[in-house]
Amino acid sequence: MTSTSPSRSATTWPSGSRLSPGERGAEDAVDHENTQEEFKAKRLLESLIQELQKRAEHTVGEDGFLLKIKLGHYATQLQNTYDRCPLELVRCIKHILCTEERLVQATNNVNSSRGGVVDSTSQKYQQINQTFEELRVMTQDTENELRKLQHSQEYFIIQYQESLRIQAQLTNLSTLNPAERVQRETTLQSKRTTLEGWLTREANTLQKFRQDLAEKQQNTLALLRKQQTVVLDDELIQWKRRQQLAGNGGPAEGGLDVLQSWCEKLADMIWQNRQQIRRVEHLTQQLPIPGPTEDLLKELNATITDIISALVTSTFIIEKQPPQVLKTQTKFAATVRLLVGGKLNVHMNPPQVKATIINEQQAKALLKNESTRNDSSGEILNNNCVMEYHQTTGTLSAHFRNMSLKRIKRSDRRGTESVTEEKFTILFESQFSVGGNELVFHVKTLSLPVVVIVHGSQDNNATATVLWDNAFSEPGRVPFVVPDKVLWPQLCEALNMKYIAEMQSSRGLSEENLVFLAQKGFNSASVNAEDYRNMNMSWSQFNRESLQGRNFTFWQWFDGVMELMKKHLKAHWNDGAILGFVNKQQAQDMLMSKPNGTFLLRFSDSEIGGITIAWVAENPNKSGERMVWNLMPFTSKDFSIRSLADRISDLNHLLFLYPAQPKDEVFSRYCTPPLSKAVDGYVKPEIKQVVKVEFSSPNPEPPPGTPSFMDHTVSPTISQPQTFNLYPPVSDSMLDADGDFDLDETMDMARQVEEFLRQPMETRWGGQQS
């Protein structure tokens, strides 16, 4: 398959058939690691087969006859190969397209380099590839030299055997008569003297040959180690960092195909050089010649073993991280991968991988190679998996699809630390051998930090712990150390990344939005962004201490905004209809200069996940006076009953979205269509948004029967039937899956209540509506 451009807008299939962009994107919507996606994969397979069959039917002409047969054959082959495993087809297509993109990108990089325009990434990749070419040449050179050494040594041994034969002949001369013996002895002595002189010189040459070869191999290993450092300590670490930031909503970390190709090249080069060193050792043992080569060979052997050990242990990675907020009794998945597994033929005896959950202290001890006595901090079900080799992609990986954390064992917490600040990690470990059991490796890798919760109410605070850790942890840190405070611009970057990801939009947080957040977080009145540039926000300010006059933290307020927006108001944010990050005073200043009926939408200061409508209108109690009104905040619960667009449409006194856009231009396309006429004599009820204080407006009078009153308290109401439930359902029961009382979960909830009760009374229930 070949791609027409790096963007892969269309992909060429066998014999000229093409997938449209819509069809091309189908496999991207299927998670090939999720068995529940098998139905989607099946539909993709059926669509592909139907497309091939359709193209075959419409192929005409003499040249098209062979093409028709080929397309029919392709359709049948796809059906037979992937009918029972359609997810494998998705995996194969994704791998091919990723490889296509990489090759096209590489070609474009080469072309751009010829034109003198090369970015830093392509320069770096070009340097890595040049080094691999240099290593290939060096390895081939030592291979040629090794063959010469082997031939020279074989010839030396033949000549040495000849000298032994001459010596034997000299010993047997006593059986000849004196005249013949003298003649033969003179000839043999001459030959022996000449041969022994040659052997002495050749022994020195061989010794020098071995010494030179060992030094060349030493140079090769030095460059190999340097290249491996670039690949593992730079590129792979950067990939892991991108993977961590992706947990905060950053861009996808990118495929591992390029990294795997580099690691496989390293493995190939290392193994070739290791085999060369072993052959030199064999030659040395076959023909011992005293000299410094033996010690040098021992050093080379130790070096090459160290290099390959570092490669294998470092390339055992987590391709798909487990969820970082992990709820007990809930299924979760993860994928681990050995980047050099296919090259080292590890799949010939597939290793088993085991997953265990450990706490922060156990992770520290593990990295210090201290014995942890196989301790774990909980029980994971379905935690063993055999690594599988996928021929089409050349990957060796283990897919844990149905793990579940049954129980968690918590450690004693420090000071004010809550249960949602305690970090765990999933340890994946395996053991396998390479080279016919020559080398045995015990490999381990740790997941990103995991916060374990037992109740949905803990998710908000657990997410804060994860976001802070992902954003501000340093590579190579002691588990799981993060700074206690960070510069405000650093936190802004993390918040903006998270917000954009949740909104699935290119519209992030503006500088004005970030100033608003700084005012809230630092309890400041300054509107100058520069005033916050060098200020630090601590973890306590972020999500431990409540905002002034409120009973929630900075993060809890911000997270509530994101939850509300992504569930109900994403489209309005992307349209620019919601200003959001505006306080009450700012809203008043903005609206008082505008005509009556101008309104804006801002997030509530007093309620988590609330948004309010502020508008300017006449004061009904004082003629000629204008004032800004604020509706009581709406929450997700309100919008699950009636949408924002419908509510704004209901309120006739709202005319222009700030600064001056007619509201229908902005919101009408999101409104619910009018109800149909009565059916079978029944009239359908209708929900409307009303407020109870009367306003004058230039709008035409509403139709009879439509409420148009407003209350001075500005409390929104909805005309809807009320329901009463004497026994409300209990969510997130304390009973486990077997119906037994879960002590661990109960203790966690008790700790939450205890932490809540430790707060001062005014911060527990304090707060003003705005």
CSV table of C-alpha atoms in Angstrom, one decimal, residues 107-517:
chain,number,residue,atom,x,y,z
A,107,THR,CA,10.9,11.1,2.4
A,108,ASN,CA,9.6,14.6,3.0
A,109,ASN,CA,12.3,15.2,5.5
A,110,VAL,CA,15.0,14.1,3.0
A,111,ASN,CA,13.5,16.3,0.3
A,112,SER,CA,13.2,19.3,2.7
A,113,SER,CA,16.8,18.8,3.8
A,114,ARG,CA,17.9,19.0,0.2
A,115,GLY,CA,16.1,22.3,0.0
A,116,GLY,CA,17.9,23.5,3.0
A,117,VAL,CA,14.9,23.5,5.3
A,118,VAL,CA,15.2,20.8,8.0
A,119,ASP,CA,13.6,21.1,11.4
A,120,SER,CA,15.2,19.9,14.6
A,121,THR,CA,13.3,16.6,14.7
A,122,SER,CA,14.3,15.6,11.1
A,123,GLN,CA,17.9,16.6,11.8
A,124,LYS,CA,17.9,14.4,14.9
A,125,TYR,CA,16.3,11.5,13.1
A,126,GLN,CA,18.8,11.9,10.3
A,127,GLN,CA,21.7,11.9,12.7
A,128,ILE,CA,20.4,8.7,14.4
A,129,ASN,CA,20.0,7.0,11.0
A,130,GLN,CA,23.5,8.1,9.9
A,131,THR,CA,24.9,6.7,13.1
A,132,PHE,CA,23.2,3.4,12.4
A,133,GLU,CA,24.7,3.4,8.9
A,134,GLU,CA,28.1,4.1,10.5
A,135,LEU,CA,27.6,1.2,12.9
A,136,ARG,CA,26.6,-1.1,10.1
A,137,VAL,CA,29.8,-0.2,8.2
A,138,MET,CA,32.0,-0.7,11.3
A,139,THR,CA,30.3,-4.1,12.1
A,140,GLN,CA,30.8,-5.2,8.5
A,141,ASP,CA,34.4,-4.1,8.6
A,142,THR,CA,35.1,-6.1,11.8
A,143,GLU,CA,33.3,-9.1,10.2
A,144,ASN,CA,35.6,-8.9,7.2
A,145,GLU,CA,38.6,-8.6,9.5
A,146,LEU,CA,37.4,-11.5,11.5
A,147,ARG,CA,37.2,-13.7,8.4
A,148,LYS,CA,40.7,-12.7,7.4
A,149,LEU,CA,41.9,-13.6,10.9
A,150,GLN,CA,40.1,-16.9,10.8
A,151,HIS,CA,41.7,-17.7,7.4
A,152,SER,CA,45.1,-16.6,8.6
A,153,GLN,CA,44.8,-18.7,11.7
A,154,GLU,CA,43.7,-21.7,9.7
A,155,TYR,CA,46.7,-21.4,7.4
A,156,PHE,CA,48.9,-20.9,10.5
A,157,ILE,CA,47.6,-24.2,12.0
A,158,ILE,CA,48.2,-26.0,8.7
A,159,GLN,CA,51.8,-24.8,8.6
A,160,TYR,CA,52.2,-25.7,12.3
A,161,GLN,CA,50.9,-29.2,11.5
A,162,GLU,CA,53.5,-29.2,8.7
A,163,SER,CA,56.3,-28.4,11.1
A,164,LEU,CA,55.2,-31.2,13.4
A,165,ARG,CA,55.2,-33.6,10.4
A,166,ILE,CA,58.8,-32.5,9.5
A,167,GLN,CA,59.8,-33.0,13.1
A,168,ALA,CA,58.4,-36.5,13.0
A,169,GLN,CA,60.3,-37.2,9.8
A,170,LEU,CA,63.5,-36.1,11.4
A,171,THR,CA,62.9,-38.5,14.2
A,172,ASN,CA,62.4,-41.4,11.8
A,173,LEU,CA,65.7,-40.8,9.9
A,174,SER,CA,67.5,-43.3,12.0
A,175,THR,CA,66.0,-46.2,9.9
A,176,LEU,CA,67.7,-44.9,6.7
A,177,ASN,CA,71.2,-45.7,5.6
A,178,PRO,CA,73.9,-43.0,6.5
A,179,ALA,CA,74.2,-41.4,3.1
A,180,GLU,CA,70.5,-41.1,2.5
A,181,ARG,CA,69.9,-40.0,6.1
A,182,VAL,CA,72.4,-37.1,5.8
A,183,GLN,CA,70.8,-35.8,2.5
A,184,ARG,CA,67.3,-36.1,3.9
A,185,GLU,CA,68.3,-34.5,7.3
A,186,THR,CA,69.8,-31.5,5.6
A,187,THR,CA,66.7,-30.9,3.5
A,188,LEU,CA,64.3,-31.3,6.4
A,189,GLN,CA,66.3,-29.2,8.8
A,190,SER,CA,66.3,-26.4,6.2
A,191,LYS,CA,62.6,-26.7,5.8
A,192,ARG,CA,62.0,-26.7,9.5
A,193,THR,CA,64.2,-23.7,10.1
A,194,THR,CA,62.4,-21.7,7.4
A,195,LEU,CA,59.0,-22.8,8.7
A,196,GLU,CA,59.7,-22.1,12.3
A,197,GLY,CA,60.9,-18.6,11.4
A,198,TRP,CA,57.7,-18.1,9.4
A,199,LEU,CA,55.6,-19.5,12.3
A,200,THR,CA,57.3,-17.1,14.8
A,201,ARG,CA,56.6,-14.1,12.6
A,202,GLU,CA,53.1,-15.2,11.8
A,203,ALA,CA,52.3,-15.7,15.5
A,204,ASN,CA,53.3,-12.1,16.2
A,205,THR,CA,51.2,-11.1,13.2
A,206,LEU,CA,48.2,-13.0,14.4
A,207,GLN,CA,48.6,-11.5,17.9
A,208,LYS,CA,48.7,-8.0,16.4
A,209,PHE,CA,45.7,-8.9,14.2
A,210,ARG,CA,43.7,-10.0,17.2
A,211,GLN,CA,44.8,-6.9,19.1
A,212,ASP,CA,43.7,-4.6,16.3
A,213,LEU,CA,40.4,-6.4,15.8
A,214,ALA,CA,39.6,-6.2,19.5
A,215,GLU,CA,40.4,-2.4,19.5
A,216,LYS,CA,38.1,-2.0,16.5
A,217,GLN,CA,35.3,-3.9,18.3
A,218,GLN,CA,36.0,-1.7,21.3
A,219,ASN,CA,35.3,1.4,19.1
A,220,THR,CA,32.2,-0.2,17.7
A,221,LEU,CA,30.8,-0.9,21.2
A,222,ALA,CA,31.6,2.6,22.3
A,223,LEU,CA,29.5,4.0,19.4
A,224,LEU,CA,26.8,1.4,20.1
A,225,ARG,CA,26.6,2.5,23.7
A,226,LYS,CA,26.4,6.1,22.7
A,227,GLN,CA,23.7,5.4,20.1
A,228,GLN,CA,21.8,3.3,22.6
A,229,THR,CA,21.9,6.2,25.1
A,230,VAL,CA,20.4,8.5,22.4
A,231,VAL,CA,17.6,6.1,21.7
A,232,LEU,CA,16.8,4.9,25.2
A,233,ASP,CA,17.7,7.9,27.4
A,234,ASP,CA,16.5,10.6,25.0
A,235,GLU,CA,13.9,9.3,22.5
A,236,LEU,CA,12.3,6.6,24.7
A,237,ILE,CA,12.2,8.9,27.8
A,238,GLN,CA,10.7,11.7,25.7
A,239,TRP,CA,8.0,9.2,24.4
A,240,LYS,CA,7.2,8.3,28.0
A,241,ARG,CA,7.0,11.9,29.0
A,242,ARG,CA,4.6,12.5,26.1
A,243,GLN,CA,2.6,9.5,27.3
A,244,GLN,CA,2.4,11.0,30.7
A,245,LEU,CA,1.3,14.4,29.4
A,246,ALA,CA,-1.3,12.7,27.3
A,247,GLY,CA,-2.9,11.7,30.6
A,248,ASN,CA,-3.5,15.4,31.2
A,249,GLY,CA,-5.0,15.8,27.7
A,250,GLY,CA,-1.7,16.5,25.8
A,251,PRO,CA,-1.2,15.4,22.2
A,252,ALA,CA,-1.0,11.6,21.7
A,253,GLU,CA,2.5,10.3,22.4
A,254,GLY,CA,2.8,8.9,18.9
A,255,GLY,CA,3.4,5.4,17.7
A,256,LEU,CA,6.2,3.2,18.8
A,257,ASP,CA,7.1,1.9,15.3
A,258,VAL,CA,10.0,4.3,14.8
A,259,LEU,CA,11.3,3.6,18.3
A,260,GLN,CA,10.9,-0.2,17.8
A,261,SER,CA,12.8,0.0,14.5
A,262,TRP,CA,15.7,1.7,16.2
A,263,CYS,CA,15.7,-0.7,19.2
A,264,GLU,CA,15.6,-3.6,16.8
A,265,LYS,CA,18.5,-2.2,14.8
A,266,LEU,CA,20.4,-1.8,18.1
A,267,ALA,CA,19.6,-5.4,19.1
A,268,ASP,CA,20.7,-6.6,15.7
A,269,MET,CA,24.0,-4.7,15.9
A,270,ILE,CA,24.6,-5.7,19.5
A,271,TRP,CA,23.9,-9.4,18.7
A,272,GLN,CA,26.2,-9.4,15.6
A,273,ASN,CA,29.0,-7.8,17.6
A,274,ARG,CA,28.5,-10.2,20.5
A,275,GLN,CA,28.7,-13.2,18.1
A,276,GLN,CA,31.9,-11.7,16.6
A,277,ILE,CA,33.5,-11.4,20.1
A,278,ARG,CA,32.5,-15.0,20.9
A,279,ARG,CA,34.1,-16.1,17.6
A,280,VAL,CA,37.3,-14.3,18.4
A,281,GLU,CA,37.3,-15.9,21.9
A,282,HIS,CA,36.9,-19.3,20.2
A,283,LEU,CA,39.8,-18.6,17.9
A,284,THR,CA,41.9,-17.5,20.9
A,285,GLN,CA,41.1,-20.8,22.7
A,286,GLN,CA,41.8,-22.8,19.5
A,287,LEU,CA,45.2,-21.2,19.2
A,288,PRO,CA,46.5,-19.7,22.4
A,289,ILE,CA,49.1,-17.0,21.9
A,290,PRO,CA,50.2,-15.2,25.0
A,291,GLY,CA,49.4,-11.4,25.0
A,292,PRO,CA,47.0,-8.7,26.2
A,293,THR,CA,44.1,-9.8,23.9
A,294,GLU,CA,42.6,-12.2,26.4
A,295,ASP,CA,42.0,-9.5,29.0
A,296,LEU,CA,40.6,-7.1,26.3
A,297,LEU,CA,38.2,-9.8,25.1
A,298,LYS,CA,36.9,-10.3,28.7
A,299,GLU,CA,36.3,-6.6,28.9
A,300,LEU,CA,34.5,-6.6,25.5
A,301,ASN,CA,32.4,-9.5,26.6
A,302,ALA,CA,31.3,-7.8,29.8
A,303,THR,CA,30.6,-4.6,27.9
A,304,ILE,CA,28.4,-6.2,25.2
A,305,THR,CA,26.5,-8.1,27.9
A,306,ASP,CA,25.9,-4.9,29.8
A,307,ILE,CA,24.7,-3.1,26.7
A,308,ILE,CA,22.2,-5.8,25.7
A,309,SER,CA,20.9,-6.1,29.2
A,310,ALA,CA,20.3,-2.4,29.3
A,311,LEU,CA,18.5,-2.6,25.9
A,312,VAL,CA,16.2,-5.5,26.9
A,313,THR,CA,15.3,-4.2,30.3
A,314,SER,CA,14.6,-0.6,29.1
A,315,THR,CA,12.5,-1.7,26.1
A,316,PHE,CA,10.0,-3.6,28.3
A,317,ILE,CA,7.5,-0.8,28.4
A,318,ILE,CA,3.8,0.0,29.0
A,319,GLU,CA,2.3,0.8,25.7
A,320,LYS,CA,-1.2,1.5,27.1
A,321,GLN,CA,-1.2,2.7,30.7
A,322,PRO,CA,-3.8,1.6,33.2
A,323,PRO,CA,-6.3,4.3,34.3
A,324,GLN,CA,-4.6,6.6,36.7
A,325,VAL,CA,-7.8,7.0,38.7
A,326,LEU,CA,-8.6,3.4,39.5
A,327,LYS,CA,-11.8,2.4,41.2
A,328,THR,CA,-12.0,-0.8,43.1
A,329,GLN,CA,-14.3,-3.6,41.7
A,330,THR,CA,-14.1,-2.0,38.3
A,331,LYS,CA,-12.5,-3.6,35.1
A,332,PHE,CA,-9.5,-1.9,33.6
A,333,ALA,CA,-7.0,-2.7,30.8
A,334,ALA,CA,-3.3,-2.2,30.1
A,335,THR,CA,-0.8,-3.3,27.4
A,336,VAL,CA,2.9,-4.0,27.9
A,337,ARG,CA,5.3,-4.5,25.0
A,338,LEU,CA,8.8,-5.7,24.5
A,339,LEU,CA,10.3,-3.5,21.6
A,340,VAL,CA,13.0,-6.0,20.8
A,341,GLY,CA,11.0,-9.2,21.4
A,342,GLY,CA,10.6,-10.1,17.7
A,343,LYS,CA,14.3,-9.4,16.8
A,344,LEU,CA,15.6,-11.6,19.7
A,345,ASN,CA,13.0,-14.3,19.0
A,346,VAL,CA,11.6,-14.2,22.5
A,347,HIS,CA,8.2,-15.2,21.0
A,348,MET,CA,9.6,-18.7,20.3
A,349,ASN,CA,8.9,-19.4,24.0
A,350,PRO,CA,6.3,-16.7,24.9
A,351,PRO,CA,6.9,-15.3,28.4
A,352,GLN,CA,4.2,-14.6,30.9
A,353,VAL,CA,3.7,-11.2,32.4
A,354,LYS,CA,2.3,-10.6,35.9
A,355,ALA,CA,0.7,-7.4,37.2
A,356,THR,CA,0.9,-6.4,40.9
A,357,ILE,CA,-0.1,-3.1,42.7
A,358,ILE,CA,2.4,-1.6,45.0
A,359,ASN,CA,2.6,1.6,47.0
A,360,GLU,CA,5.1,4.4,46.9
A,361,GLN,CA,7.5,3.0,49.5
A,362,GLN,CA,7.5,-0.4,47.8
A,363,ALA,CA,8.3,1.3,44.5
A,364,LYS,CA,11.2,3.2,46.0
A,365,ALA,CA,12.6,-0.1,47.5
A,366,LEU,CA,12.2,-1.8,44.1
A,367,LEU,CA,14.2,0.8,42.3
A,368,LYS,CA,17.0,0.6,44.9
A,369,ASN,CA,17.0,-3.2,44.3
A,370,GLU,CA,16.0,-3.7,47.9
A,371,SER,CA,14.0,-6.8,48.8
A,372,THR,CA,10.3,-6.2,49.1
A,373,ARG,CA,9.5,-9.8,50.0
A,374,ASN,CA,7.1,-9.9,47.0
A,375,ASP,CA,4.8,-7.5,48.9
A,376,SER,CA,1.8,-6.0,47.2
A,377,SER,CA,-0.7,-3.4,48.3
A,378,GLY,CA,-3.8,-5.1,47.0
A,379,GLU,CA,-5.3,-7.9,45.1
A,380,ILE,CA,-5.7,-7.7,41.3
A,381,LEU,CA,-7.8,-10.3,39.5
A,382,ASN,CA,-6.8,-11.6,36.1
A,383,ASN,CA,-3.3,-10.3,36.6
A,384,ASN,CA,-1.4,-12.8,34.5
A,385,CYS,CA,-1.1,-12.7,30.7
A,386,VAL,CA,1.1,-14.4,28.1
A,387,MET,CA,2.9,-12.2,25.6
A,388,GLU,CA,1.6,-12.6,22.0
A,389,TYR,CA,3.6,-12.1,18.8
A,390,HIS,CA,1.7,-10.4,16.0
A,391,GLN,CA,3.3,-11.3,12.7
A,392,THR,CA,1.8,-8.5,10.7
A,393,THR,CA,3.1,-5.8,13.0
A,394,GLY,CA,6.2,-7.5,14.3
A,395,THR,CA,5.2,-6.6,17.9
A,396,LEU,CA,5.4,-8.8,21.0
A,397,SER,CA,2.9,-7.6,23.6
A,398,ALA,CA,0.7,-8.7,26.5
A,399,HIS,CA,-2.9,-7.3,26.5
A,400,PHE,CA,-4.5,-7.3,30.0
A,401,ARG,CA,-8.1,-6.7,29.1
A,402,ASN,CA,-10.1,-7.7,32.2
A,403,MET,CA,-8.1,-6.8,35.3
A,404,SER,CA,-9.9,-5.7,38.4
A,405,LEU,CA,-8.6,-4.4,41.7
A,406,LYS,CA,-10.5,-6.4,44.3
A,407,ARG,CA,-9.0,-4.8,47.4
A,408,ILE,CA,-6.5,-2.1,48.3
A,409,LYS,CA,-4.3,-1.9,51.4
A,410,ARG,CA,-3.5,1.7,52.3
A,411,SER,CA,-0.5,2.9,54.3
A,412,ASP,CA,-0.5,5.5,57.1
A,413,ARG,CA,-0.8,9.0,55.7
A,414,ARG,CA,1.2,12.0,56.7
A,415,GLY,CA,-0.4,15.1,58.3
A,416,THR,CA,-3.2,16.5,56.2
A,417,GLU,CA,-2.8,14.0,53.3
A,418,SER,CA,-6.1,12.5,52.2
A,419,VAL,CA,-6.8,9.1,50.7
A,420,THR,CA,-6.9,10.7,47.2
A,421,GLU,CA,-3.3,11.9,47.6
A,422,GLU,CA,-1.9,8.5,48.1
A,423,LYS,CA,-0.1,7.1,45.0
A,424,PHE,CA,0.2,3.5,43.9
A,425,THR,CA,1.7,2.0,40.8
A,426,ILE,CA,1.1,-1.2,38.8
A,427,LEU,CA,4.2,-3.3,38.6
A,428,PHE,CA,4.5,-5.5,35.5
A,429,GLU,CA,7.3,-8.2,35.5
A,430,SER,CA,8.3,-11.1,33.4
A,431,GLN,CA,11.3,-13.4,32.8
A,432,PHE,CA,12.6,-14.9,29.5
A,433,SER,CA,15.8,-16.0,27.9
A,434,VAL,CA,17.6,-15.3,24.6
A,435,GLY,CA,20.2,-17.0,22.6
A,436,GLY,CA,19.3,-20.5,23.6
A,437,ASN,CA,19.2,-19.7,27.3
A,438,GLU,CA,22.6,-18.0,27.1
A,439,LEU,CA,21.2,-14.9,28.7
A,440,VAL,CA,18.2,-14.8,31.1
A,441,PHE,CA,16.4,-11.6,31.8
A,442,HIS,CA,14.1,-10.6,34.7
A,443,VAL,CA,12.4,-7.5,33.5
A,444,LYS,CA,10.2,-5.0,35.4
A,445,THR,CA,8.4,-1.8,34.6
A,446,LEU,CA,6.2,0.5,36.6
A,447,SER,CA,3.0,2.3,35.5
A,448,LEU,CA,2.4,6.0,35.9
A,449,PRO,CA,1.2,6.8,39.4
A,450,VAL,CA,-2.3,5.5,40.2
A,451,VAL,CA,-4.8,6.9,42.7
A,452,VAL,CA,-7.2,4.3,44.1
A,453,ILE,CA,-10.8,5.3,44.9
A,454,VAL,CA,-13.7,3.3,46.2
A,455,HIS,CA,-16.4,5.8,45.5
A,456,GLY,CA,-17.3,8.1,42.7
A,457,SER,CA,-17.3,11.1,45.0
A,458,GLN,CA,-13.5,10.8,45.3
A,459,ASP,CA,-12.9,11.1,41.6
A,460,ASN,CA,-12.5,14.9,41.6
A,461,ASN,CA,-9.7,15.0,44.2
A,462,ALA,CA,-8.0,11.9,42.7
A,463,THR,CA,-7.9,13.6,39.3
A,464,ALA,CA,-6.2,16.6,40.9
A,465,THR,CA,-3.4,14.4,42.3
A,466,VAL,CA,-2.9,12.8,38.9
A,467,LEU,CA,-2.9,16.1,37.0
A,468,TRP,CA,-0.3,17.6,39.3
A,469,ASP,CA,1.9,14.5,39.1
A,470,ASN,CA,1.7,14.2,35.3
A,471,ALA,CA,2.4,17.9,34.8
A,472,PHE,CA,5.3,18.5,37.2
A,473,SER,CA,7.1,15.2,37.7
A,474,GLU,CA,10.7,15.0,36.5
A,475,PRO,CA,12.2,12.1,34.5
A,476,GLY,CA,14.2,9.7,36.7
A,477,ARG,CA,12.6,11.0,39.9
A,478,VAL,CA,12.4,9.0,43.2
A,479,PRO,CA,8.8,7.6,43.2
A,480,PHE,CA,6.7,9.7,43.3
A,481,VAL,CA,8.3,13.0,44.2
A,482,VAL,CA,6.7,16.1,42.8
A,483,PRO,CA,7.3,19.8,43.7
A,484,ASP,CA,5.1,21.2,46.4
A,485,LYS,CA,4.7,24.4,44.5
A,486,VAL,CA,5.0,25.6,40.9
A,487,LEU,CA,5.1,28.8,39.0
A,488,TRP,CA,1.7,30.1,38.0
A,489,PRO,CA,2.5,30.0,34.2
A,490,GLN,CA,3.4,26.3,34.6
A,491,LEU,CA,0.1,25.6,36.2
A,492,CYS,CA,-1.7,27.6,33.5
A,493,GLU,CA,-0.2,25.4,30.8
A,494,ALA,CA,-1.4,22.3,32.6
A,495,LEU,CA,-4.9,23.7,33.1
A,496,ASN,CA,-5.2,24.9,29.5
A,497,MET,CA,-4.0,21.5,28.2
A,498,LYS,CA,-6.6,19.7,30.3
A,499,TYR,CA,-9.4,22.2,29.4
A,500,ILE,CA,-8.7,21.9,25.6
A,501,ALA,CA,-8.8,18.1,25.8
A,502,GLU,CA,-12.1,18.1,27.7
A,503,MET,CA,-13.7,20.5,25.4
A,504,GLN,CA,-12.2,18.7,22.3
A,505,SER,CA,-11.6,22.2,20.9
A,506,SER,CA,-8.9,24.5,19.7
A,507,ARG,CA,-10.4,27.2,21.8
A,508,GLY,CA,-8.4,27.1,25.1
A,509,LEU,CA,-8.1,29.5,28.0
A,510,SER,CA,-7.3,33.1,27.0
A,511,GLU,CA,-5.0,35.4,28.9
A,512,GLU,CA,-8.1,37.1,30.4
A,513,ASN,CA,-9.4,33.7,31.5
A,514,LEU,CA,-6.1,32.9,33.2
A,515,VAL,CA,-6.1,36.2,35.0
A,516,PHE,CA,-9.5,35.5,36.3
A,517,LEU,CA,-8.3,32.1,37.6
